[in-house]
């Protein structure tokens, strides 16, 4: 394989997507879309997440030290894309949405019912960077759709059923690798 050198890029390195749920000061839920999310190991499984620039989600996390991370699946991609393209500091972002949101079982975080896997995360360490922040988080609880438990289907079948969305090259891809559109396109199918 003959290699070429490039400027920093993560093209062709697919990532999983999560909707981070936080509460605004007035108690309303806000959701933002995030892909800079991965795992750590320090005696137990943890999460590392990077937020670039200032945004409503980061302000809320600074205030509460907690957030939820809700796995993005093909079914909720139009909603997720909307949450990634509309600024949470604009009041119209969350106005008029008819979302099923429940409270975490362990932490006071908004959990998106339509997402089949949800982490309840507590930030243990904020690491400021030049233009953002890396957060090391403890996983205080994992919520999973009950149909993912049990032996009725293999992990392969369960993954195909929930169909997590992947992203790279500023596009979304289905679990099977089909093109689901560029960032900003699927939200056209989302109506309030
Ligand atoms: C596909 C996609 C992935 C994103 N991933 C991140 C990310 O990992 N980190 C980040 O800081 N912003 C990311 N964003 C941008 C945020 O979703 C965006 O700033 C959004 O407005 C955040 O929600 P909020 O304004 O309600 O806080 C991403 C946007 C898209 C469309």
PDB file of C-alpha atoms and ligand atoms in Angstrom:
ATOM      1  CA  UNK A   1       0.000   0.000   0.000  1.00  0.00           C
ATOM      2  CA  UNK A   2       1.552   3.311  -1.084  1.00  0.00           C
ATOM      3  CA  UNK A   3       0.851   6.170   1.376  1.00  0.00           C
ATOM      4  CA  UNK A   4       0.427   9.923   0.933  1.00  0.00           C
ATOM      5  CA  UNK A   5       0.761  12.556   3.708  1.00  0.00           C
ATOM      6  CA  UNK A   6      -2.176  14.855   4.504  1.00  0.00           C
ATOM      7  CA  UNK A   7      -3.016  17.750   6.806  1.00  0.00           C
ATOM      8  CA  UNK A   8      -4.811  16.541   9.997  1.00  0.00           C
ATOM      9  CA  UNK A   9      -8.079  14.853   9.014  1.00  0.00           C
ATOM     10  CA  UNK A  10     -10.305  12.066  10.304  1.00  0.00           C
ATOM     11  CA  UNK A  11     -11.757  11.211   6.885  1.00  0.00           C
ATOM     12  CA  UNK A  12     -12.310   7.445   6.534  1.00  0.00           C
ATOM     13  CA  UNK A  13     -12.231   7.010  10.327  1.00  0.00           C
ATOM     14  CA  UNK A  14     -15.956   6.518  11.075  1.00  0.00           C
ATOM     15  CA  UNK A  15     -17.314   7.696  14.406  1.00  0.00           C
ATOM     16  CA  UNK A  16     -20.448   6.946  16.377  1.00  0.00           C
ATOM     17  CA  UNK A  17     -22.809   9.841  17.081  1.00  0.00           C
ATOM     18  CA  UNK A  18     -24.490  10.834  20.345  1.00  0.00           C
ATOM     19  CA  UNK A  19     -27.036  13.455  21.305  1.00  0.00           C
ATOM     20  CA  UNK A  20     -25.860  15.085  24.531  1.00  0.00           C
ATOM     21  CA  UNK A  21     -28.779  16.002  26.760  1.00  0.00           C
ATOM     22  CA  UNK A  22     -28.475  18.791  29.337  1.00  0.00           C
ATOM     23  CA  UNK A  23     -30.865  20.958  31.317  1.00  0.00           C
ATOM     24  CA  UNK A  24     -30.942  24.705  30.798  1.00  0.00           C
ATOM     25  CA  UNK A  25     -31.170  26.945  33.851  1.00  0.00           C
ATOM     26  CA  UNK A  26     -34.963  27.164  33.439  1.00  0.00           C
ATOM     27  CA  UNK A  27     -35.254  23.353  33.577  1.00  0.00           C
ATOM     28  CA  UNK A  28     -35.896  22.875  29.848  1.00  0.00           C
ATOM     29  CA  UNK A  29     -33.919  20.140  28.092  1.00  0.00           C
ATOM     30  CA  UNK A  30     -31.392  20.939  25.352  1.00  0.00           C
ATOM     31  CA  UNK A  31     -29.866  18.410  22.969  1.00  0.00           C
ATOM     32  CA  UNK A  32     -26.761  18.819  20.786  1.00  0.00           C
ATOM     33  CA  UNK A  33     -25.131  16.364  18.370  1.00  0.00           C
ATOM     34  CA  UNK A  34     -21.579  15.159  19.058  1.00  0.00           C
ATOM     35  CA  UNK A  35     -19.083  12.735  17.536  1.00  0.00           C
ATOM     36  CA  UNK A  36     -15.878  13.460  19.481  1.00  0.00           C
ATOM     37  CA  UNK A  37     -16.742  10.781  22.011  1.00  0.00           C
ATOM     38  CA  UNK A  38     -14.822   7.724  23.018  1.00  0.00           C
ATOM     39  CA  UNK A  39     -14.025   5.498  25.974  1.00  0.00           C
ATOM     40  CA  UNK A  40     -11.354   5.362  28.676  1.00  0.00           C
ATOM     41  CA  UNK A  41     -10.295   2.708  31.126  1.00  0.00           C
ATOM     42  CA  UNK A  42      -9.248   3.646  34.685  1.00  0.00           C
ATOM     43  CA  UNK A  43     -10.231   0.732  36.923  1.00  0.00           C
ATOM     44  CA  UNK A  44     -13.592   0.895  35.154  1.00  0.00           C
ATOM     45  CA  UNK A  45     -15.047   1.989  31.834  1.00  0.00           C
ATOM     46  CA  UNK A  46     -15.309   5.763  31.398  1.00  0.00           C
ATOM     47  CA  UNK A  47     -16.031   8.261  28.626  1.00  0.00           C
ATOM     48  CA  UNK A  48     -13.954  11.053  27.093  1.00  0.00           C
ATOM     49  CA  UNK A  49     -15.696  13.796  25.176  1.00  0.00           C
ATOM     50  CA  UNK A  50     -14.443  16.915  23.429  1.00  0.00           C
ATOM     51  CA  UNK A  51     -16.510  20.050  22.911  1.00  0.00           C
ATOM     52  CA  UNK A  52     -15.106  22.758  20.667  1.00  0.00           C
ATOM     53  CA  UNK A  53     -15.965  26.424  21.127  1.00  0.00           C
ATOM     54  CA  UNK A  54     -18.621  27.804  23.404  1.00  0.00           C
ATOM     55  CA  UNK A  55     -22.087  26.319  23.149  1.00  0.00           C
ATOM     56  CA  UNK A  56     -25.220  25.873  25.196  1.00  0.00           C
ATOM     57  CA  UNK A  57     -24.368  22.228  25.912  1.00  0.00           C
ATOM     58  CA  UNK A  58     -20.969  23.155  27.377  1.00  0.00           C
ATOM     59  CA  UNK A  59     -22.433  25.992  29.478  1.00  0.00           C
ATOM     60  CA  UNK A  60     -25.006  23.582  30.905  1.00  0.00           C
ATOM     61  CA  UNK A  61     -22.367  20.939  31.640  1.00  0.00           C
ATOM     62  CA  UNK A  62     -20.146  23.518  33.381  1.00  0.00           C
ATOM     63  CA  UNK A  63     -23.081  24.411  35.618  1.00  0.00           C
ATOM     64  CA  UNK A  64     -24.377  20.891  36.393  1.00  0.00           C
ATOM     65  CA  UNK A  65     -21.296  18.659  35.786  1.00  0.00           C
ATOM     66  CA  UNK A  66     -23.607  16.029  34.266  1.00  0.00           C
ATOM     67  CA  UNK A  67     -25.096  15.146  30.861  1.00  0.00           C
ATOM     68  CA  UNK A  68     -26.644  12.251  28.987  1.00  0.00           C
ATOM     69  CA  UNK A  69     -25.218  10.757  25.777  1.00  0.00           C
ATOM     70  CA  UNK A  70     -27.931   9.187  23.631  1.00  0.00           C
ATOM     71  CA  UNK A  71     -26.915   6.894  20.789  1.00  0.00           C
ATOM     72  CA  UNK A  72     -28.001   8.178  17.362  1.00  0.00           C
ATOM     73  CA  UNK A  73     -29.739   5.585  15.204  1.00  0.00           C
ATOM     74  CA  UNK A  74     -31.058   5.776  11.661  1.00  0.00           C
ATOM     75  CA  UNK A  75     -34.612   6.310  12.968  1.00  0.00           C
ATOM     76  CA  UNK A  76     -33.683   9.513  14.799  1.00  0.00           C
ATOM     77  CA  UNK A  77     -31.105  10.867  12.316  1.00  0.00           C
ATOM     78  CA  UNK A  78     -33.276  13.779  11.016  1.00  0.00           C
ATOM     79  CA  UNK A  79     -33.796  14.950  14.612  1.00  0.00           C
ATOM     80  CA  UNK A  80     -30.105  14.431  15.441  1.00  0.00           C
ATOM     81  CA  UNK A  81     -28.966  16.393  12.388  1.00  0.00           C
ATOM     82  CA  UNK A  82     -31.309  19.235  13.409  1.00  0.00           C
ATOM     83  CA  UNK A  83     -29.805  19.231  16.918  1.00  0.00           C
ATOM     84  CA  UNK A  84     -26.321  19.429  15.384  1.00  0.00           C
ATOM     85  CA  UNK A  85     -27.083  22.289  13.004  1.00  0.00           C
ATOM     86  CA  UNK A  86     -29.232  24.595  15.146  1.00  0.00           C
ATOM     87  CA  UNK A  87     -27.585  26.631  17.900  1.00  0.00           C
ATOM     88  CA  UNK A  88     -29.000  25.925  21.372  1.00  0.00           C
ATOM     89  CA  UNK A  89     -28.653  29.582  22.290  1.00  0.00           C
ATOM     90  CA  UNK A  90     -31.490  30.306  19.844  1.00  0.00           C
ATOM     91  CA  UNK A  91     -34.745  29.817  21.801  1.00  0.00           C
ATOM     92  CA  UNK A  92     -36.502  28.450  18.705  1.00  0.00           C
ATOM     93  CA  UNK A  93     -34.238  25.356  18.726  1.00  0.00           C
ATOM     94  CA  UNK A  94     -36.186  23.475  21.391  1.00  0.00           C
ATOM     95  CA  UNK A  95     -39.501  25.381  21.096  1.00  0.00           C
ATOM     96  CA  UNK A  96     -42.451  23.423  19.731  1.00  0.00           C
ATOM     97  CA  UNK A  97     -40.687  20.052  19.779  1.00  0.00           C
ATOM     98  CA  UNK A  98     -42.802  17.125  20.817  1.00  0.00           C
ATOM     99  CA  UNK A  99     -39.957  14.977  22.147  1.00  0.00           C
ATOM    100  CA  UNK A 100     -40.347  12.088  24.554  1.00  0.00           C
ATOM    101  CA  UNK A 101     -37.794  12.972  27.218  1.00  0.00           C
ATOM    102  CA  UNK A 102     -37.425  11.169  30.534  1.00  0.00           C
ATOM    103  CA  UNK A 103     -35.158  11.843  33.498  1.00  0.00           C
ATOM    104  CA  UNK A 104     -32.072   9.720  34.108  1.00  0.00           C
ATOM    105  CA  UNK A 105     -32.461   6.993  36.728  1.00  0.00           C
ATOM    106  CA  UNK A 106     -29.302   8.019  38.596  1.00  0.00           C
ATOM    107  CA  UNK A 107     -28.436  11.560  37.478  1.00  0.00           C
ATOM    108  CA  UNK A 108     -30.601  14.608  36.783  1.00  0.00           C
ATOM    109  CA  UNK A 109     -30.100  14.482  33.013  1.00  0.00           C
ATOM    110  CA  UNK A 110     -32.650  14.478  30.173  1.00  0.00           C
ATOM    111  CA  UNK A 111     -32.784  11.117  28.390  1.00  0.00           C
ATOM    112  CA  UNK A 112     -34.170  10.781  24.865  1.00  0.00           C
ATOM    113  CA  UNK A 113     -36.671   7.920  24.953  1.00  0.00           C
ATOM    114  CA  UNK A 114     -36.365   7.221  21.198  1.00  0.00           C
ATOM    115  CA  UNK A 115     -32.648   6.414  21.521  1.00  0.00           C
ATOM    116  CA  UNK A 116     -32.056   2.761  22.505  1.00  0.00           C
ATOM    117  CA  UNK A 117     -28.811   3.314  24.479  1.00  0.00           C
ATOM    118  CA  UNK A 118     -28.245   6.191  26.877  1.00  0.00           C
ATOM    119  CA  UNK A 119     -25.327   7.014  29.142  1.00  0.00           C
ATOM    120  CA  UNK A 120     -25.753   9.058  32.318  1.00  0.00           C
ATOM    121  CA  UNK A 121     -22.401  10.822  32.651  1.00  0.00           C
ATOM    122  CA  UNK A 122     -20.754  12.804  35.430  1.00  0.00           C
ATOM    123  CA  UNK A 123     -17.715  14.910  34.502  1.00  0.00           C
ATOM    124  CA  UNK A 124     -14.770  14.055  36.760  1.00  0.00           C
ATOM    125  CA  UNK A 125     -12.226  16.291  35.026  1.00  0.00           C
ATOM    126  CA  UNK A 126     -12.419  19.268  32.660  1.00  0.00           C
ATOM    127  CA  UNK A 127      -9.282  19.737  30.567  1.00  0.00           C
ATOM    128  CA  UNK A 128      -9.367  23.173  28.888  1.00  0.00           C
ATOM    129  CA  UNK A 129      -7.822  23.367  25.416  1.00  0.00           C
ATOM    130  CA  UNK A 130      -7.051  26.432  23.247  1.00  0.00           C
ATOM    131  CA  UNK A 131     -10.606  26.645  21.905  1.00  0.00           C
ATOM    132  CA  UNK A 132     -12.656  24.073  23.758  1.00  0.00           C
ATOM    133  CA  UNK A 133     -12.616  21.451  26.426  1.00  0.00           C
ATOM    134  CA  UNK A 134     -11.970  17.743  26.885  1.00  0.00           C
ATOM    135  CA  UNK A 135     -14.042  16.078  29.585  1.00  0.00           C
ATOM    136  CA  UNK A 136     -13.269  12.827  31.362  1.00  0.00           C
ATOM    137  CA  UNK A 137     -16.509  11.321  32.605  1.00  0.00           C
ATOM    138  CA  UNK A 138     -17.661   8.575  34.927  1.00  0.00           C
ATOM    139  CA  UNK A 139     -20.504   6.429  33.592  1.00  0.00           C
ATOM    140  CA  UNK A 140     -23.048   6.543  36.417  1.00  0.00           C
ATOM    141  CA  UNK A 141     -25.662   4.490  34.566  1.00  0.00           C
ATOM    142  CA  UNK A 142     -26.369   2.917  31.179  1.00  0.00           C
ATOM    143  CA  UNK A 143     -29.960   2.682  30.013  1.00  0.00           C
ATOM    144  CA  UNK A 144     -30.771   0.219  27.255  1.00  0.00           C
ATOM    145  CA  UNK A 145     -33.937  -0.681  25.431  1.00  0.00           C
ATOM    146  CA  UNK A 146     -35.063  -3.861  27.153  1.00  0.00           C
ATOM    147  CA  UNK A 147     -35.322  -5.660  23.807  1.00  0.00           C
ATOM    148  CA  UNK A 148     -31.493  -5.550  23.608  1.00  0.00           C
ATOM    149  CA  UNK A 149     -31.275  -7.878  26.616  1.00  0.00           C
ATOM    150  CA  UNK A 150     -31.586 -11.628  26.302  1.00  0.00           C
ATOM    151  CA  UNK A 151     -30.496 -14.312  23.894  1.00  0.00           C
ATOM    152  CA  UNK A 152     -33.299 -14.057  21.319  1.00  0.00           C
ATOM    153  CA  UNK A 153     -30.925 -12.446  18.793  1.00  0.00           C
ATOM    154  CA  UNK A 154     -27.168 -12.222  18.228  1.00  0.00           C
ATOM    155  CA  UNK A 155     -25.232  -8.939  18.696  1.00  0.00           C
ATOM    156  CA  UNK A 156     -25.025  -8.758  14.892  1.00  0.00           C
ATOM    157  CA  UNK A 157     -28.809  -8.970  14.600  1.00  0.00           C
ATOM    158  CA  UNK A 158     -29.378  -6.491  17.436  1.00  0.00           C
ATOM    159  CA  UNK A 159     -26.972  -3.955  15.906  1.00  0.00           C
ATOM    160  CA  UNK A 160     -28.694  -4.335  12.530  1.00  0.00           C
ATOM    161  CA  UNK A 161     -32.030  -3.759  14.272  1.00  0.00           C
ATOM    162  CA  UNK A 162     -31.075  -0.563  16.155  1.00  0.00           C
ATOM    163  CA  UNK A 163     -28.823   0.630  13.261  1.00  0.00           C
ATOM    164  CA  UNK A 164     -26.417   3.160  14.857  1.00  0.00           C
ATOM    165  CA  UNK A 165     -25.415   5.939  12.448  1.00  0.00           C
ATOM    166  CA  UNK A 166     -21.749   6.428  11.582  1.00  0.00           C
ATOM    167  CA  UNK A 167     -20.112   9.615  10.377  1.00  0.00           C
ATOM    168  CA  UNK A 168     -16.991  10.468   8.385  1.00  0.00           C
ATOM    169  CA  UNK A 169     -16.105  12.795   5.470  1.00  0.00           C
ATOM    170  CA  UNK A 170     -18.819  15.187   6.795  1.00  0.00           C
ATOM    171  CA  UNK A 171     -21.494  12.661   5.807  1.00  0.00           C
ATOM    172  CA  UNK A 172     -23.712  10.193   7.621  1.00  0.00           C
ATOM    173  CA  UNK A 173     -23.619   6.455   6.861  1.00  0.00           C
ATOM    174  CA  UNK A 174     -26.022   3.686   7.767  1.00  0.00           C
ATOM    175  CA  UNK A 175     -24.918   0.704   9.855  1.00  0.00           C
ATOM    176  CA  UNK A 176     -24.617  -1.174   6.547  1.00  0.00           C
ATOM    177  CA  UNK A 177     -22.474   1.597   5.051  1.00  0.00           C
ATOM    178  CA  UNK A 178     -25.013   3.335   2.832  1.00  0.00           C
ATOM    179  CA  UNK A 179     -24.762   7.097   2.332  1.00  0.00           C
ATOM    180  CA  UNK A 180     -27.436   8.887   4.422  1.00  0.00           C
ATOM    181  CA  UNK A 181     -26.512  12.387   3.286  1.00  0.00           C
ATOM    182  CA  UNK A 182     -24.144  15.236   4.108  1.00  0.00           C
ATOM    183  CA  UNK A 183     -24.254  16.981   7.500  1.00  0.00           C
ATOM    184  CA  UNK A 184     -27.224  19.339   7.363  1.00  0.00           C
ATOM    185  CA  UNK A 185     -29.225  17.301   4.810  1.00  0.00           C
ATOM    186  CA  UNK A 186     -31.277  14.804   6.908  1.00  0.00           C
ATOM    187  CA  UNK A 187     -32.790  17.640   8.986  1.00  0.00           C
ATOM    188  CA  UNK A 188     -34.890  18.530   5.917  1.00  0.00           C
ATOM    189  CA  UNK A 189     -36.992  15.444   6.789  1.00  0.00           C
ATOM    190  CA  UNK A 190     -37.489  16.685  10.353  1.00  0.00           C
ATOM    191  CA  UNK A 191     -40.619  18.663  11.073  1.00  0.00           C
ATOM    192  CA  UNK A 192     -41.598  20.093  14.436  1.00  0.00           C
TER     193      UNK A 192
HETATM  194  C1  LIG B   1     -22.394  15.435  12.664  1.00  0.00           C
HETATM  195  C2  LIG B   1     -22.045  16.462  13.710  1.00  0.00           C
HETATM  196  C3  LIG B   1     -21.166  16.153  14.725  1.00  0.00           C
HETATM  197  C4  LIG B   1     -20.804  17.108  15.674  1.00  0.00           C
HETATM  198  N1  LIG B   1     -19.893  16.793  16.647  1.00  0.00           N
HETATM  199  C5  LIG B   1     -19.475  17.732  17.514  1.00  0.00           C
HETATM  200  C6  LIG B   1     -18.483  17.421  18.502  1.00  0.00           C
HETATM  201  O1  LIG B   1     -18.044  16.267  18.663  1.00  0.00           O
HETATM  202  N2  LIG B   1     -18.028  18.425  19.305  1.00  0.00           N
HETATM  203  C7  LIG B   1     -18.521  19.710  19.198  1.00  0.00           C
HETATM  204  O2  LIG B   1     -18.076  20.586  19.944  1.00  0.00           O
HETATM  205  N3  LIG B   1     -19.525  20.015  18.314  1.00  0.00           N
HETATM  206  C8  LIG B   1     -20.004  19.060  17.473  1.00  0.00           C
HETATM  207  N4  LIG B   1     -20.988  19.365  16.577  1.00  0.00           N
HETATM  208  C9  LIG B   1     -21.634  20.691  16.599  1.00  0.00           C
HETATM  209  C10 LIG B   1     -22.784  20.755  17.658  1.00  0.00           C
HETATM  210  O3  LIG B   1     -23.732  19.725  17.485  1.00  0.00           O
HETATM  211  C11 LIG B   1     -23.502  22.099  17.511  1.00  0.00           C
HETATM  212  O4  LIG B   1     -22.608  23.133  17.926  1.00  0.00           O
HETATM  213  C12 LIG B   1     -24.816  22.191  18.301  1.00  0.00           C
HETATM  214  O5  LIG B   1     -25.367  23.472  18.120  1.00  0.00           O
HETATM  215  C13 LIG B   1     -24.617  21.899  19.785  1.00  0.00           C
HETATM  216  O6  LIG B   1     -25.843  22.003  20.439  1.00  0.00           O
HETATM  217  P1  LIG B   1     -26.159  23.259  21.412  1.00  0.00           P
HETATM  218  O7  LIG B   1     -25.937  24.513  20.587  1.00  0.00           O
HETATM  219  O8  LIG B   1     -27.596  23.052  21.789  1.00  0.00           O
HETATM  220  O9  LIG B   1     -25.208  23.165  22.550  1.00  0.00           O
HETATM  221  C14 LIG B   1     -21.372  18.404  15.611  1.00  0.00           C
HETATM  222  C15 LIG B   1     -22.304  18.716  14.608  1.00  0.00           C
HETATM  223  C16 LIG B   1     -22.640  17.747  13.650  1.00  0.00           C
HETATM  224  C17 LIG B   1     -23.636  18.091  12.563  1.00  0.00           C
END
